[in-house]
C-alpha positions as CSV (number, residue, x, y, z in Angstrom):
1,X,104.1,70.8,135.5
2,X,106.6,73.4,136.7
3,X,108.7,72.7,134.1
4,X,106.1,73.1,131.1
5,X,105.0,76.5,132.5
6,X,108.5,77.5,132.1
7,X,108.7,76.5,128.9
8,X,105.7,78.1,127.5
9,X,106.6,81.0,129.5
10,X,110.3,80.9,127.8
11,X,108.3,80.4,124.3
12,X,105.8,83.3,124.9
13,X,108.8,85.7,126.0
14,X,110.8,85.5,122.6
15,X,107.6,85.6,120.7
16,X,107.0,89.1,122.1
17,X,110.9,89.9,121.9
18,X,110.8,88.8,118.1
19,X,107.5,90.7,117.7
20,X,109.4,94.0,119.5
21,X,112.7,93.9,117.9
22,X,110.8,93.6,114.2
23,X,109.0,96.6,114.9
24,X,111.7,98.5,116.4
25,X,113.6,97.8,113.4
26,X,110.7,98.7,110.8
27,X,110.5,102.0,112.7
28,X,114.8,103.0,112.5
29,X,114.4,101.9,109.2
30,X,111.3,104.6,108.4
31,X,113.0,107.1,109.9
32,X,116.0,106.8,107.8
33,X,114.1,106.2,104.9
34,X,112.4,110.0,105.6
35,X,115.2,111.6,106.9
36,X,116.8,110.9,103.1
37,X,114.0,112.4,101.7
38,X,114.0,115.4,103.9
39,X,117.9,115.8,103.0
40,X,117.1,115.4,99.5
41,X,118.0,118.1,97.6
42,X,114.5,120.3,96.0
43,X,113.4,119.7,92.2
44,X,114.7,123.6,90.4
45,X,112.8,125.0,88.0
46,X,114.2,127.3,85.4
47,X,111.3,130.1,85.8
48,X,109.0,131.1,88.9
49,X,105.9,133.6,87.8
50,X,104.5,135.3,90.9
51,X,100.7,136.2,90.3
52,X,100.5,138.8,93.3
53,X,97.4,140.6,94.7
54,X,96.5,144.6,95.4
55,X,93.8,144.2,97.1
56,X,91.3,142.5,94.1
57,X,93.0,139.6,94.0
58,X,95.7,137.8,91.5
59,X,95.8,138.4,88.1
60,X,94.4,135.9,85.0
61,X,96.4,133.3,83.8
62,X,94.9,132.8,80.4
63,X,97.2,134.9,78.8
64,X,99.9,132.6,80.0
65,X,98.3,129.7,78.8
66,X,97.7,131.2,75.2
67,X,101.2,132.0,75.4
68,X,102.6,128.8,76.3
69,X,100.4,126.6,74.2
70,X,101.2,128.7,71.2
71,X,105.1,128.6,71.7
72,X,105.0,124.9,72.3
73,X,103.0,124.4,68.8
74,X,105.6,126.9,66.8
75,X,108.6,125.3,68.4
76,X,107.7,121.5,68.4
77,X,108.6,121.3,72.3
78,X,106.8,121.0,75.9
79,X,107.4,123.5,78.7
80,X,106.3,121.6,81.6
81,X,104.7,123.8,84.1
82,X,103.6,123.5,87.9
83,X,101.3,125.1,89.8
84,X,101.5,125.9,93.5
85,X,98.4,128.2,95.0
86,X,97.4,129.5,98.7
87,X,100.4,131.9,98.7
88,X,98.5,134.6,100.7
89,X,95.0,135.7,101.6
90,X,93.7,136.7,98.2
91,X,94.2,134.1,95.9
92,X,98.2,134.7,95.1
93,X,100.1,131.6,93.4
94,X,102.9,130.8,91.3
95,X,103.5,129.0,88.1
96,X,106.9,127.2,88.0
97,X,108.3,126.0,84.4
98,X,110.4,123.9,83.2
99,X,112.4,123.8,79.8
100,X,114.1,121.0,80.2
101,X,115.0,118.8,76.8
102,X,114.5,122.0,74.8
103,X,117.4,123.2,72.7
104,X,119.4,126.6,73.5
105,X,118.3,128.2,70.5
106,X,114.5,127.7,72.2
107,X,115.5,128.2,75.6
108,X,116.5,131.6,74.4
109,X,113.7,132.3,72.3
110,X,111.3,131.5,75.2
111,X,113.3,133.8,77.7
112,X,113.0,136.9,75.4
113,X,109.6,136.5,74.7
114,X,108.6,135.6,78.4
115,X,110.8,138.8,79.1
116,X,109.0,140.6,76.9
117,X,105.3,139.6,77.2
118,X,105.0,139.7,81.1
119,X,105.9,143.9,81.6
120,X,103.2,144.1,78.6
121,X,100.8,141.9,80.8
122,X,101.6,144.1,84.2
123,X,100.0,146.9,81.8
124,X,97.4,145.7,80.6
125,X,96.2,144.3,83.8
126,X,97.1,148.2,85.6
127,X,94.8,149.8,82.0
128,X,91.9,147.3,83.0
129,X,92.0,147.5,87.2
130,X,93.9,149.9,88.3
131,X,94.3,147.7,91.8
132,X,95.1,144.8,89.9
133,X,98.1,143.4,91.3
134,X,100.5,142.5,89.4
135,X,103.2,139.4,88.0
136,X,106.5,138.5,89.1
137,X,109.2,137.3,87.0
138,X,111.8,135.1,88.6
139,X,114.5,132.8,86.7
140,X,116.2,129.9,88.9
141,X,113.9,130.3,91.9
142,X,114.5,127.9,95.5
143,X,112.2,126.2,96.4
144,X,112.3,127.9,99.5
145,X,110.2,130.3,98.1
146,X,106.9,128.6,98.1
147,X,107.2,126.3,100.9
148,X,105.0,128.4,102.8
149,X,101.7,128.0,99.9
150,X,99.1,125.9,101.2
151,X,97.8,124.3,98.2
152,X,100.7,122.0,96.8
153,X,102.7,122.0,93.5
154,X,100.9,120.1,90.7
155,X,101.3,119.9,87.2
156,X,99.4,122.9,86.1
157,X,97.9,121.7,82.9
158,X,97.1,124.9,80.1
């Protein structure tokens, strides 16, 4: 009797020590698994626009959109842009783009015409509110700079 306690005691015993040392190994190799992400390095993006508020909130984006969706028709190509919102307490965001798989000649185009359009925009949005605030322009932005938004980065569709 004594010794078929033993036994099943024995049995019991490496069931849980099985049962502990799978989980303890699930968990180290979670933690790895994140840590690599963590140390990943971030996705760049080739322009940041900063929609900034003075005191009425952010500007309108639906000039960006007409823009963007009449360059990709002219050029045959697709910017891909993000959007990342809850970047202060009135409604600021950013849209991130992307111009990857476009050719120089379009990558150029798409600079000077960005370049040119957005001081126009600033303008017009100072001629129509004159506390409207206004839109950053930013090429090669870290990520760093909008770690601190609340809403995440999503494909912004326009």
């Amino acid at each position: 009797m004594l010794r078929a306690a033993s036994y099943i005691y024995q049995n019991v015993y490496l069931s849980y020590m099985k049962q502990y040392l799978l989980i303890t190994a699930m968990a180290i190799i979670s933690l790895s698994a994140n840590a690599q992400k963590n140390n990943a390095k971030p996705i760049n993006y080739d322009v940041a626009l900063h929609f900034n508020s003075m005191g009425t909130g952010a500007p309108d984006d639906a000039f960006l959109k007409k823009f963007l969706k009449g360059f990709n028709k002219a050029n045959k190509v697709t910017v891909k842009a993000f959007k990342v919102g809850g970047c202060g307490r009135e409604g600021e965001f950013k849209i991130l783009l992307s111009y990857a798989g476009m050719g120089k000649k379009a990558c150029t185009q798409f600079k000077s015409q960005l370049d040119a359009l957005i001081p126009k925009q600033n303008t017009s949005n100072k001629a129509a509110n004159g506390s409207s605030g206004n839109i950053d322009l930013q090429y090669k932005p870290v990520a760093d700079d909008w770690q601190g938004c609340r809403i995440p980065l999503a494909a912004w569709k326009y």
